mmCIF file of C-alpha atoms and ligand atoms in Angstrom:
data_model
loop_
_atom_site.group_PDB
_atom_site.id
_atom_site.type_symbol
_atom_site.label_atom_id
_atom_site.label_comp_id
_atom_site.label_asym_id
_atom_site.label_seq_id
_atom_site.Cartn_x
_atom_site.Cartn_y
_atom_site.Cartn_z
ATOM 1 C CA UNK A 29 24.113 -35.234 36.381
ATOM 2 C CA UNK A 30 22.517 -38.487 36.958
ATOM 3 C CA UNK A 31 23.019 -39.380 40.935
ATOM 4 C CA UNK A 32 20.393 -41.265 42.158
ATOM 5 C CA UNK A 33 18.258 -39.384 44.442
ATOM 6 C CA UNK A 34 17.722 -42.583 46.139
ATOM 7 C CA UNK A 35 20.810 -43.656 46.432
ATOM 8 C CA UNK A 36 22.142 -41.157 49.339
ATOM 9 C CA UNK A 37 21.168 -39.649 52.909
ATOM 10 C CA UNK A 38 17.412 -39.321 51.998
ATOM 11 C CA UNK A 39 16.025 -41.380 55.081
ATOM 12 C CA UNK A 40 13.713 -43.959 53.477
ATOM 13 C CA UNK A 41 14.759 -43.642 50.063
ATOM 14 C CA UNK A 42 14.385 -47.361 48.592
ATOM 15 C CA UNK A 43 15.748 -48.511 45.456
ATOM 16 C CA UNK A 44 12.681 -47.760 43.285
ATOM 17 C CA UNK A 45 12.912 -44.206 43.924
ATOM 18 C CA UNK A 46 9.367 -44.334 46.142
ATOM 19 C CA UNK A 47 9.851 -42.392 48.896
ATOM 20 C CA UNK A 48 7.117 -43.426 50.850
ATOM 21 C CA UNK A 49 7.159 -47.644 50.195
ATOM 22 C CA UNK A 50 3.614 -47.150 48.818
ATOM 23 C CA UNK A 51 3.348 -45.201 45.377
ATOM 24 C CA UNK A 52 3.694 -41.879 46.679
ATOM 25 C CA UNK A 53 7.244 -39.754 46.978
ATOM 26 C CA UNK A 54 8.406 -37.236 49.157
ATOM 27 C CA UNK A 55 8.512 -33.878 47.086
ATOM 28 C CA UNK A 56 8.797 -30.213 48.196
ATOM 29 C CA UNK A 57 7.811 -27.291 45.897
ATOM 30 C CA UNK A 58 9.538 -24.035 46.180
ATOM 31 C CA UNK A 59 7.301 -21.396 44.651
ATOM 32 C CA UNK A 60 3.484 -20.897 45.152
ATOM 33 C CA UNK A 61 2.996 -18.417 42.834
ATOM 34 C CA UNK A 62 -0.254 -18.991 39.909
ATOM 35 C CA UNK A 63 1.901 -21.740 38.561
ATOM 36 C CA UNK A 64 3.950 -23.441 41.273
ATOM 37 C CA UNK A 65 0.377 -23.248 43.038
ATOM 38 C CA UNK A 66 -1.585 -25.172 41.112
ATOM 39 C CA UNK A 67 1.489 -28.093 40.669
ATOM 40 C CA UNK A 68 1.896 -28.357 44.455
ATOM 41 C CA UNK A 69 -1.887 -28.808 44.686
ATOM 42 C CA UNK A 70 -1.946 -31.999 41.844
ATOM 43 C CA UNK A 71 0.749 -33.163 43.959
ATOM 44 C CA UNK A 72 -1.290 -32.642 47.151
ATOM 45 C CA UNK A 73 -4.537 -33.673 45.851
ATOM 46 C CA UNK A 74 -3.188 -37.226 44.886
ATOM 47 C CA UNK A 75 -1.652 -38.077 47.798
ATOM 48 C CA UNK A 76 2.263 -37.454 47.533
ATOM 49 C CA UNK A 77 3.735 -36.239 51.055
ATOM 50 C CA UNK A 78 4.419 -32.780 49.325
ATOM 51 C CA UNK A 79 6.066 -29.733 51.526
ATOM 52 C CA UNK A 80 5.890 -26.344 50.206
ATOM 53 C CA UNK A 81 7.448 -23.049 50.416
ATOM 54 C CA UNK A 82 7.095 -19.665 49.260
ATOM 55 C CA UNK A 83 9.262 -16.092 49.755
ATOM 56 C CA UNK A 84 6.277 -14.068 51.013
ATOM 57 C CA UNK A 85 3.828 -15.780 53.777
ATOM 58 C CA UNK A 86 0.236 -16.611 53.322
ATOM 59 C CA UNK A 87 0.612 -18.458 50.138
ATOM 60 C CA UNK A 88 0.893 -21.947 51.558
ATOM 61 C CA UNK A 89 -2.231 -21.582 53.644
ATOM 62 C CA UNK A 90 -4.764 -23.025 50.742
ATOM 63 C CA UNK A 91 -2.694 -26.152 50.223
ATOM 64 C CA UNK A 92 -1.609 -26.658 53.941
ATOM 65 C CA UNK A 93 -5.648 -26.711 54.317
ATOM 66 C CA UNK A 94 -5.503 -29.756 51.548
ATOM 67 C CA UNK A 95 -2.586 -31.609 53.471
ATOM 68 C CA UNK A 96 0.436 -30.120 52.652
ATOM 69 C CA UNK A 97 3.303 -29.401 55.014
ATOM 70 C CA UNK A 98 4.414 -25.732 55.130
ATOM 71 C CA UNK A 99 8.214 -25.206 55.661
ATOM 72 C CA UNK A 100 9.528 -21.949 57.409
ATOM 73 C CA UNK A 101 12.661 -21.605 55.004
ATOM 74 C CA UNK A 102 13.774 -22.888 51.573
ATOM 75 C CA UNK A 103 15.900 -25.203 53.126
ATOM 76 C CA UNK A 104 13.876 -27.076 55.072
ATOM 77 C CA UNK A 105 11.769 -27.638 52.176
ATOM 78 C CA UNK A 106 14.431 -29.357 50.117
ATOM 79 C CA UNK A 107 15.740 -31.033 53.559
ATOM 80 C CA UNK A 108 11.940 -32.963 53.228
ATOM 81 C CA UNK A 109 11.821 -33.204 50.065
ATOM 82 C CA UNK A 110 13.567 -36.349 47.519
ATOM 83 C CA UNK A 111 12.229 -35.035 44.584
ATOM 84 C CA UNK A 112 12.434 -30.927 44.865
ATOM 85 C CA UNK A 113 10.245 -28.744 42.374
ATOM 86 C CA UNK A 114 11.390 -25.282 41.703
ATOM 87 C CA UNK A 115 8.786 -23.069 40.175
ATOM 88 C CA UNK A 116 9.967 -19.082 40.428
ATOM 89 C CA UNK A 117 9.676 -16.211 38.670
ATOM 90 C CA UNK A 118 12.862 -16.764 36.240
ATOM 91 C CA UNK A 119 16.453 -18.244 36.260
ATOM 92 C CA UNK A 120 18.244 -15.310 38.780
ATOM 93 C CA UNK A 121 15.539 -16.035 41.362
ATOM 94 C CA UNK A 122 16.143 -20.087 40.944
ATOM 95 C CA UNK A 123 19.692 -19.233 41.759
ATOM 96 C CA UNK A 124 19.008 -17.144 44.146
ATOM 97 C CA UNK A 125 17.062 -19.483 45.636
ATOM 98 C CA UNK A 126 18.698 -22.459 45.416
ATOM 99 C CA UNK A 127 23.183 -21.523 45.519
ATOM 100 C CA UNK A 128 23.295 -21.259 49.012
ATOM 101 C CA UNK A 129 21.579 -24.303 49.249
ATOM 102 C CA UNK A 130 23.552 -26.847 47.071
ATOM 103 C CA UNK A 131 24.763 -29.015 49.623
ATOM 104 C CA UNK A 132 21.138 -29.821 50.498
ATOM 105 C CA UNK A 133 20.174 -30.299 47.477
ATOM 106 C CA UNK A 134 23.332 -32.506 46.576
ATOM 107 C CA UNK A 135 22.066 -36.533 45.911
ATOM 108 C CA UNK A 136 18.501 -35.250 45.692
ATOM 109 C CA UNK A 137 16.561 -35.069 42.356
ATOM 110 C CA UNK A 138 15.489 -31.270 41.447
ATOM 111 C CA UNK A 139 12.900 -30.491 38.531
ATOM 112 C CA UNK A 140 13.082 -26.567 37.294
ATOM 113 C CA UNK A 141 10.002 -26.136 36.012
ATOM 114 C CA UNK A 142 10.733 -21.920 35.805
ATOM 115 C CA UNK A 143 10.564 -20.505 32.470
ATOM 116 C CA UNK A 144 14.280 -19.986 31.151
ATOM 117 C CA UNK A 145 16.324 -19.959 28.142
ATOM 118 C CA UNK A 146 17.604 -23.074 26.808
ATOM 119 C CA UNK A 147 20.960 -21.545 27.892
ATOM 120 C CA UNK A 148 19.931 -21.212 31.315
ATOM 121 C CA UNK A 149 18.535 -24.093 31.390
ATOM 122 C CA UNK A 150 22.122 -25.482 30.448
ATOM 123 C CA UNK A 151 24.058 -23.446 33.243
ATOM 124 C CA UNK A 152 21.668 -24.696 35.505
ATOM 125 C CA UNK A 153 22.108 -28.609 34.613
ATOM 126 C CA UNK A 154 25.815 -27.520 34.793
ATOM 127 C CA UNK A 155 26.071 -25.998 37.821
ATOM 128 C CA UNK A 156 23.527 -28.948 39.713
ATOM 129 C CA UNK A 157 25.753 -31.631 38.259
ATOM 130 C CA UNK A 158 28.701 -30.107 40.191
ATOM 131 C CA UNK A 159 26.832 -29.200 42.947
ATOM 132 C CA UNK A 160 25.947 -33.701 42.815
ATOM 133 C CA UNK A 161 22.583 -32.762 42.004
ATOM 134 C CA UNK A 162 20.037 -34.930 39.560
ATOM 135 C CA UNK A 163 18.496 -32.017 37.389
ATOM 136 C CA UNK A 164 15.716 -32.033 35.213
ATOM 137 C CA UNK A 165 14.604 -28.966 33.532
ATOM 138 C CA UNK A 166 10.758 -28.433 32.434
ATOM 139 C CA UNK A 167 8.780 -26.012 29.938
ATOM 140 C CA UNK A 168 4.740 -26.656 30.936
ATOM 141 C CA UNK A 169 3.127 -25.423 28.134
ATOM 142 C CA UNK A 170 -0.191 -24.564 29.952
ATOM 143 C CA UNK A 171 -1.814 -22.064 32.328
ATOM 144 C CA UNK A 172 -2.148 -22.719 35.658
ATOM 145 C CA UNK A 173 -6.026 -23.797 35.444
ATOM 146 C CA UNK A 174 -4.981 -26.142 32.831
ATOM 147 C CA UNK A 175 -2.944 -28.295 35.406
ATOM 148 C CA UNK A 176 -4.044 -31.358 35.290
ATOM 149 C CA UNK A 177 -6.566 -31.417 32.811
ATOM 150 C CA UNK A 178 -6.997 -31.890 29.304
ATOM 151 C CA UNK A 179 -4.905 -30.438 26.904
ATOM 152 C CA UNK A 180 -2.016 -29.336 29.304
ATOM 153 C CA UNK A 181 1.967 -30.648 28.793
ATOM 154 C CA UNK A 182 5.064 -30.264 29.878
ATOM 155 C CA UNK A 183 8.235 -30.528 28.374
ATOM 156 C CA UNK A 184 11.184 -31.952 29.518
ATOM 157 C CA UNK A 185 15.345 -32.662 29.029
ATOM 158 C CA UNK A 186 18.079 -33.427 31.550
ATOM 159 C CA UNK A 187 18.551 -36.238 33.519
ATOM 160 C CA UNK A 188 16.429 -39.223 32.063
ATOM 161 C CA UNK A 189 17.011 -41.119 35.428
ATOM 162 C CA UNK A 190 14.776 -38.406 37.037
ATOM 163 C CA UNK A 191 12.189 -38.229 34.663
ATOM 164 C CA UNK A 192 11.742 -42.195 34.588
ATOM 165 C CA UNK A 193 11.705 -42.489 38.138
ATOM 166 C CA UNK A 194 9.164 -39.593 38.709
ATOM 167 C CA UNK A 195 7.415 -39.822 35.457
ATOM 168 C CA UNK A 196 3.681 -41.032 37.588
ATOM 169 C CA UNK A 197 3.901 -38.350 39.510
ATOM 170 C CA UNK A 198 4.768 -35.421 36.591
ATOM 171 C CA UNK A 199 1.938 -36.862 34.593
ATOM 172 C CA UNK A 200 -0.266 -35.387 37.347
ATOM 173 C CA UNK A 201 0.231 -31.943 35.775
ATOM 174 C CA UNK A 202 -0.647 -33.192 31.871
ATOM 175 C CA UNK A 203 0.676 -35.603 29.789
ATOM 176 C CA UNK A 204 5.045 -35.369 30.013
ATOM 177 C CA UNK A 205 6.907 -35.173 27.001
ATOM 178 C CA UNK A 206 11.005 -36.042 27.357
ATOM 179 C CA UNK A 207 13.466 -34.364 25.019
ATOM 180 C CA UNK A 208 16.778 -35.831 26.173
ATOM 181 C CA UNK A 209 19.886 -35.743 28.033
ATOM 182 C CA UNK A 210 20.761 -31.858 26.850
ATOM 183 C CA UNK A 211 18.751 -29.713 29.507
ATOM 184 C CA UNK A 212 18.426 -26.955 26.733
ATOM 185 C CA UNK A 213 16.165 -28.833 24.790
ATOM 186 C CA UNK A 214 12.954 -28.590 26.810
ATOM 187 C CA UNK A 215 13.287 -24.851 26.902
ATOM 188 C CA UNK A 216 13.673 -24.637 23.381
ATOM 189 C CA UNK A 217 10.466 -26.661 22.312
ATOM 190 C CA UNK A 218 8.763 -24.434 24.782
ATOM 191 C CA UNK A 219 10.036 -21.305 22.915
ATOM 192 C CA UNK A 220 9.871 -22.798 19.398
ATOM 193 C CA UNK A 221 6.057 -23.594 20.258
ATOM 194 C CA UNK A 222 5.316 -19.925 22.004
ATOM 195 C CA UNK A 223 7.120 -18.445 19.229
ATOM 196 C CA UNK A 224 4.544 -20.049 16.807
ATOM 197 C CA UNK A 225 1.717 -18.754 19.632
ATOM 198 C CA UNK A 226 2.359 -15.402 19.160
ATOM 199 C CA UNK A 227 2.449 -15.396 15.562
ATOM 200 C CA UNK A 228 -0.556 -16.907 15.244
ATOM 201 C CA UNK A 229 -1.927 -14.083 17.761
ATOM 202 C CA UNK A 230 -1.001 -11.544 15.706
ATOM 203 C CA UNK A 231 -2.538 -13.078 12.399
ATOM 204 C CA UNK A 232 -6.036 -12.983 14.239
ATOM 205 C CA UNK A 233 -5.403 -9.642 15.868
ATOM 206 C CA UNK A 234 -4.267 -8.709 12.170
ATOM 207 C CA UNK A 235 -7.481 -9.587 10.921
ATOM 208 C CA UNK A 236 -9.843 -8.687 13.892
ATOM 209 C CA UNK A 237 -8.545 -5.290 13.276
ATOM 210 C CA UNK A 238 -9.075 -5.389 9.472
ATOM 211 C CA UNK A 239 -13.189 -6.616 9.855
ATOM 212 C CA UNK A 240 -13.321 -3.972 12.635
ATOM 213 C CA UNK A 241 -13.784 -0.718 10.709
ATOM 214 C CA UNK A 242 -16.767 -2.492 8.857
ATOM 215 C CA UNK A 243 -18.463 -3.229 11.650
ATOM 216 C CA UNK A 244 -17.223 -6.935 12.680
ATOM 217 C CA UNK A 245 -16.734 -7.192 16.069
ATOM 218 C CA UNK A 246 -13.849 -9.062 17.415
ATOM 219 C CA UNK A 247 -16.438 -11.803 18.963
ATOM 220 C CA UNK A 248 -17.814 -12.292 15.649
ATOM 221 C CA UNK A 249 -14.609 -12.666 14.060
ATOM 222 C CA UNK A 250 -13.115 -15.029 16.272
ATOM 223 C CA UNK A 251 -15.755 -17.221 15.564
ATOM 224 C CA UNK A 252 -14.608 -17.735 11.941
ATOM 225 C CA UNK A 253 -11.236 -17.262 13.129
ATOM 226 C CA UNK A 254 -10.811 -20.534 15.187
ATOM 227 C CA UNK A 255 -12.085 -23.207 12.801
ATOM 228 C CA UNK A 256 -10.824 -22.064 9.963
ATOM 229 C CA UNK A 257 -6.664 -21.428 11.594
ATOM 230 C CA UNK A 258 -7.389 -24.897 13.169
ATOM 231 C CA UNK A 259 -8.206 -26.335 9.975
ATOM 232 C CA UNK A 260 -5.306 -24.674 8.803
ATOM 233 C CA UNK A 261 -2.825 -26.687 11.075
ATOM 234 C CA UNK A 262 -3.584 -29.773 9.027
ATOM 235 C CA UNK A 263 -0.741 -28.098 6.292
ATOM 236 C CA UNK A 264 1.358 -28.170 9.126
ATOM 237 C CA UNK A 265 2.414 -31.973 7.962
ATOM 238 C CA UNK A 266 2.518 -31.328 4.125
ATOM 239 C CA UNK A 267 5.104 -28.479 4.620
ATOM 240 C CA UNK A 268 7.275 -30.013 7.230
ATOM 241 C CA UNK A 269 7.755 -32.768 5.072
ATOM 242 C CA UNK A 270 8.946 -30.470 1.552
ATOM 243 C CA UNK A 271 11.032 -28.995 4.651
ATOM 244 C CA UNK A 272 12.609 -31.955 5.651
ATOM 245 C CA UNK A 273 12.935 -33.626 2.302
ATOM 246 C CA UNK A 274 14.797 -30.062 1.670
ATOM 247 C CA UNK A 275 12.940 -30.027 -1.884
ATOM 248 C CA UNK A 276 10.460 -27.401 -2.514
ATOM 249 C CA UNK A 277 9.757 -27.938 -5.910
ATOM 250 C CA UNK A 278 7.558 -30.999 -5.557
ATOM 251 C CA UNK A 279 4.621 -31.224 -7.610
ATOM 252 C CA UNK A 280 1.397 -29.645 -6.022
ATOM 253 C CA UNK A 281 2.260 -27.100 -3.780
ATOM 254 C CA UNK A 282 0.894 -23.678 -3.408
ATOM 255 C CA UNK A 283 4.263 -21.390 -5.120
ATOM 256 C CA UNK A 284 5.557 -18.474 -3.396
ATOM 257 C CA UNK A 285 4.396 -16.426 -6.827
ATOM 258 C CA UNK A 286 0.957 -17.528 -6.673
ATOM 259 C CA UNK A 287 1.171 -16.768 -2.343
ATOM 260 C CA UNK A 288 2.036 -12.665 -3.084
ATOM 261 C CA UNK A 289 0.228 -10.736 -0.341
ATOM 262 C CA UNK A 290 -0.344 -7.531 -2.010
ATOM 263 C CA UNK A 291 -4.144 -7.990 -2.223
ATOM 264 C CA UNK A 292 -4.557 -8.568 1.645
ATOM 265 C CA UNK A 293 -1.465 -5.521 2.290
ATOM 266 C CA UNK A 294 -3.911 -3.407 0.463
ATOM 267 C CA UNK A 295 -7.083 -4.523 2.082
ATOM 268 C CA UNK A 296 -5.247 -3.564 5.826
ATOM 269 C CA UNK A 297 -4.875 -0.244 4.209
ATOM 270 C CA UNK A 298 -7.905 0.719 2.692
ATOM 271 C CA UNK A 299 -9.265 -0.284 5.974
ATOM 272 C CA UNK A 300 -7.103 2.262 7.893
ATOM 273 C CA UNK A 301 -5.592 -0.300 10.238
ATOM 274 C CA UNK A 302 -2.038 -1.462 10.108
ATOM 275 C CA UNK A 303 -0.529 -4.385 8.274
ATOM 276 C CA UNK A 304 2.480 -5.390 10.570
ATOM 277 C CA UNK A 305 1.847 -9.029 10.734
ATOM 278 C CA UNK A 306 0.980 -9.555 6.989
ATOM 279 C CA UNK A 307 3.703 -7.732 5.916
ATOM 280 C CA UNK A 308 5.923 -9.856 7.669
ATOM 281 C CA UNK A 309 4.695 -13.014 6.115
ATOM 282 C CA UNK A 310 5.220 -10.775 2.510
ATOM 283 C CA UNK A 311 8.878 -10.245 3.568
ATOM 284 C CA UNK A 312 9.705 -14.005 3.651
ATOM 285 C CA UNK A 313 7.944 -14.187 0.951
ATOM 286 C CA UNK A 314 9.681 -11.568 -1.173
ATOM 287 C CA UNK A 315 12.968 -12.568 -0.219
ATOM 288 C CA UNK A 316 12.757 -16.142 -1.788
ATOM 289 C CA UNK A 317 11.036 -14.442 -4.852
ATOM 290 C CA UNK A 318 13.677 -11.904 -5.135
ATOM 291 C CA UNK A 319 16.402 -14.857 -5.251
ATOM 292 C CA UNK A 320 14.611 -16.656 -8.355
ATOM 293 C CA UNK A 321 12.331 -18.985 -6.421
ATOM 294 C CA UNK A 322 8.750 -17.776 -7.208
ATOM 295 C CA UNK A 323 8.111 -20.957 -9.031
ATOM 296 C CA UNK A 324 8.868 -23.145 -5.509
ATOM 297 C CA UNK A 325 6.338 -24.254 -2.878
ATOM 298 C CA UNK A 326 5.338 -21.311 0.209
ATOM 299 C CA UNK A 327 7.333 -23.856 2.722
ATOM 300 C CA UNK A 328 10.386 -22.195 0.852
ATOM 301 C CA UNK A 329 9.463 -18.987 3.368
ATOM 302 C CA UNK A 330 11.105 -21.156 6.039
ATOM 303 C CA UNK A 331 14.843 -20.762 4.401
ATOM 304 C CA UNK A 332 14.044 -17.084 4.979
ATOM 305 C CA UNK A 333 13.994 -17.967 8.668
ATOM 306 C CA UNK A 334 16.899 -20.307 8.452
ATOM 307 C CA UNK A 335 18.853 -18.091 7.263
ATOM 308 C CA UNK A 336 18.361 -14.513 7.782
ATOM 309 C CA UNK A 337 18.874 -11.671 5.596
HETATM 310 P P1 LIG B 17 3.940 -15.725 39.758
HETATM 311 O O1 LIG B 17 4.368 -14.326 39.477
HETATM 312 O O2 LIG B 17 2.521 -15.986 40.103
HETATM 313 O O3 LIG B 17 4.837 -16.318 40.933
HETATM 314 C C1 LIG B 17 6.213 -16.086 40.965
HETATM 315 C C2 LIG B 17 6.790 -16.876 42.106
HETATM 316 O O4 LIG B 17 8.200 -16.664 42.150
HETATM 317 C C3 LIG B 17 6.243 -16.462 43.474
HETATM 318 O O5 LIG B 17 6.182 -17.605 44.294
HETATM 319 C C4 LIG B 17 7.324 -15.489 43.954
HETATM 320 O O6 LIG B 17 7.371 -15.376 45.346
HETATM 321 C C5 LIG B 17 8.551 -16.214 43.458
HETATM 322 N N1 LIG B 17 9.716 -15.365 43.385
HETATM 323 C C6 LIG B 17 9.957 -14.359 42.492
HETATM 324 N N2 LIG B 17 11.180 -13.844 42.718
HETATM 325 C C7 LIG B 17 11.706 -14.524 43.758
HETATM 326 C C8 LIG B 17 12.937 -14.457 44.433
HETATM 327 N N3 LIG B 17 13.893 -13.579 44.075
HETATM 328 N N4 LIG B 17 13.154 -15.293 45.462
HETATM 329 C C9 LIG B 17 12.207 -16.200 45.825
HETATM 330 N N5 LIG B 17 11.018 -16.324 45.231
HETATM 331 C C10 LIG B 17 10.773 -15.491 44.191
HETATM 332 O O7 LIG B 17 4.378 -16.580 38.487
HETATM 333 P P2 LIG B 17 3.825 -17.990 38.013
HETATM 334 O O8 LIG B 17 3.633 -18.874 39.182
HETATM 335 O O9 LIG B 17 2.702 -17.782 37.076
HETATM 336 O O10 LIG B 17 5.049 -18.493 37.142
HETATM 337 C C11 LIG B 17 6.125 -19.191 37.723
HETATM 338 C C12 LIG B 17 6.976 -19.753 36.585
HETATM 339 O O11 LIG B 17 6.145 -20.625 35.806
HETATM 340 C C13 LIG B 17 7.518 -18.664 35.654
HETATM 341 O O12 LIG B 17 8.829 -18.972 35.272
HETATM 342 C C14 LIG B 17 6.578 -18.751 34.490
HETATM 343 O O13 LIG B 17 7.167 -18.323 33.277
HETATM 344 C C15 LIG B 17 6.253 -20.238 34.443
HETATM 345 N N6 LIG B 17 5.028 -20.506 33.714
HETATM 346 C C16 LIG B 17 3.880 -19.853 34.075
HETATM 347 C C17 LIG B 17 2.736 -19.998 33.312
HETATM 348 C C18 LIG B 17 1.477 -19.287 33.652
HETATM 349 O O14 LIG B 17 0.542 -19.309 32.834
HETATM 350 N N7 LIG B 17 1.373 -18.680 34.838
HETATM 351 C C19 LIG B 17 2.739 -20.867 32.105
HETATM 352 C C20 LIG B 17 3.967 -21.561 31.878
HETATM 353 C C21 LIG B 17 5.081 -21.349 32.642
HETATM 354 P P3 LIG B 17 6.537 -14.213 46.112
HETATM 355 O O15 LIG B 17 5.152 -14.761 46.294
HETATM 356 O O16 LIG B 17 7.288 -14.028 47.355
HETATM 357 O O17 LIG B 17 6.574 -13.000 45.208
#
């Protein structure tokens, strides 16, 4: 799990895992698809010796243009390639990609940056660290525009070795985040954060649709939507701490009793429209209630998570 991809039949590799002698590395990105596209191009664009490959032809043409090196197979990629970033469609493709290509890989350092279950993510660490492989797994919470700009991360877990010695060069992408040794752990930030994404979707789609039948266009909504949910993320600190003191009947929080989401239920309705998302929250809600714990703060609604009915 943590060979040094320096340390074996990579033909310049030097001890401070810089490929080149002069800040740069050698690195190889299998994948051009929206995402892997626009991380070869960072990679390109500031001046790392970067060879990429793709399944179907034409997609390397746009970087090649910039500089890059376009390899005819997978495996000559990774044969170019110290550091080896694998951005696919999902975790059968990686493997599809990558099994019959383990001995290449083996002693070089390989960063899956494919979206996969934290599971996945822990067969793959698994099977690289037999295969003498230096795995790192990644979750970029971004879109590909966002690559490199403001406001984009990525997540990562697996081999710290890799992640310290490549760290400059991921931080080309947005600003890198490590979780730890367990590969798993990247991927489940990254779902733990998207799961909170969607939710949040679905509260604003909940109430675009609610505004709609009176007229209130989506636009228009959004535009009192955003401040005030982003305002609303300042609670965020106040509940995680009743959470993680683990009690929720200190003094001057909002109770689950006074938090009863009847009125807004029956708003949805009157309107016509559905009430899916709210009545989820209401659920959670009810289920605390229902157990004798009206009086306690709303961050009680998480035990309904943690433990499920
Ligand atoms: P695309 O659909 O644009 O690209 C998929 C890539 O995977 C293509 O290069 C495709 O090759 C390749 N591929 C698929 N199946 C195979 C296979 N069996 N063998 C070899 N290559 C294969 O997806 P993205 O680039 O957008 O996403 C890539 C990864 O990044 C995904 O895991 C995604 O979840 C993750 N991600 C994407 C984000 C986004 O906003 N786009 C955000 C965060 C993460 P070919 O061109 O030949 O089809």
């Amino acid at each position: 799990m943590t060979t040094d991809s320096n340390s074996n039949s990579n033909s310049n590799g030097n001890s401070n895992g810089n490929s080149n002698g002069d800040g740069s590395f050698r690195v190889s990105v299998l994948g051009l698809g929206a995402m892997g596209g626009a991380l070869a191009t960072a990679l390109v664009k500031a001046g790392h010796t970067t060879t990429v490959w793709n399944r179907s032809p034409g997609k390397a043409d746009g970087l090649v243009a910039l500089g890059a090196r376009a390899a005819a197979t997978a495996g000559d990629a990774i044969r170019a390639g110290d550091l080896v970033i694998v951005c696919l469609l999902d975790h059968a493709s990686v493997h599809e990609v990558l099994d019959p290509l383990s001995g290449d890989l083996a002693g070089r350092a390989l960063v899956n940056v494919t979206t996969t279950s934290p599971e996945q993510s822990r067969e793959l660490a698994a099977w690289a660290d037999r295969a003498g492989i230096a795995h790192l797994d990644g979750g970029i919470m971004a879109v590909p525009q966002m690559i490199g700009g403001p406001g984009s991360s990525v997540l990562y877990s697996g081999s710290a070795e890799v992640f310290q010695r490549y760290e400059p060069l991921l931080d080309l992408w947005g600003s890198s985040a490590y979780f730890g040794e367990d590969a798993g752990l990247a991927s489940l930030y990254d779902l733990a954060l998207l799961a909170g994404m969607y939710v949040m979707f679905a509260g604003f789609m909940q109430g675009a649709a609610m505004v709609a039948p009176a007229g209130v266009s989506a636009r228009e909504f959004a535009a009192r939507a955003a401040p005030w949910l982003t305002a609303m993320t300042g609670s965020f600190q106040g509940f995680a701490e009743v959470i993680d003191g683990g009690d929720y009947t200190v003094e001057g929080q909002q109770s689950l009793d006074f938090s009863d989401l009847g009125d807004i239920l029956a708003a949805g309705s009157a309107q016509g429209v559905g009430t899916g998302p709210v009545a989820m929250v209401q659920e959670l809600i009810r289920r605390q209630v229902d157990a004798g714990h009206g009086a306690e703060g709303f961050a009680r609604i998480f035990e309904s998570v943690r433990r499920p009915a």
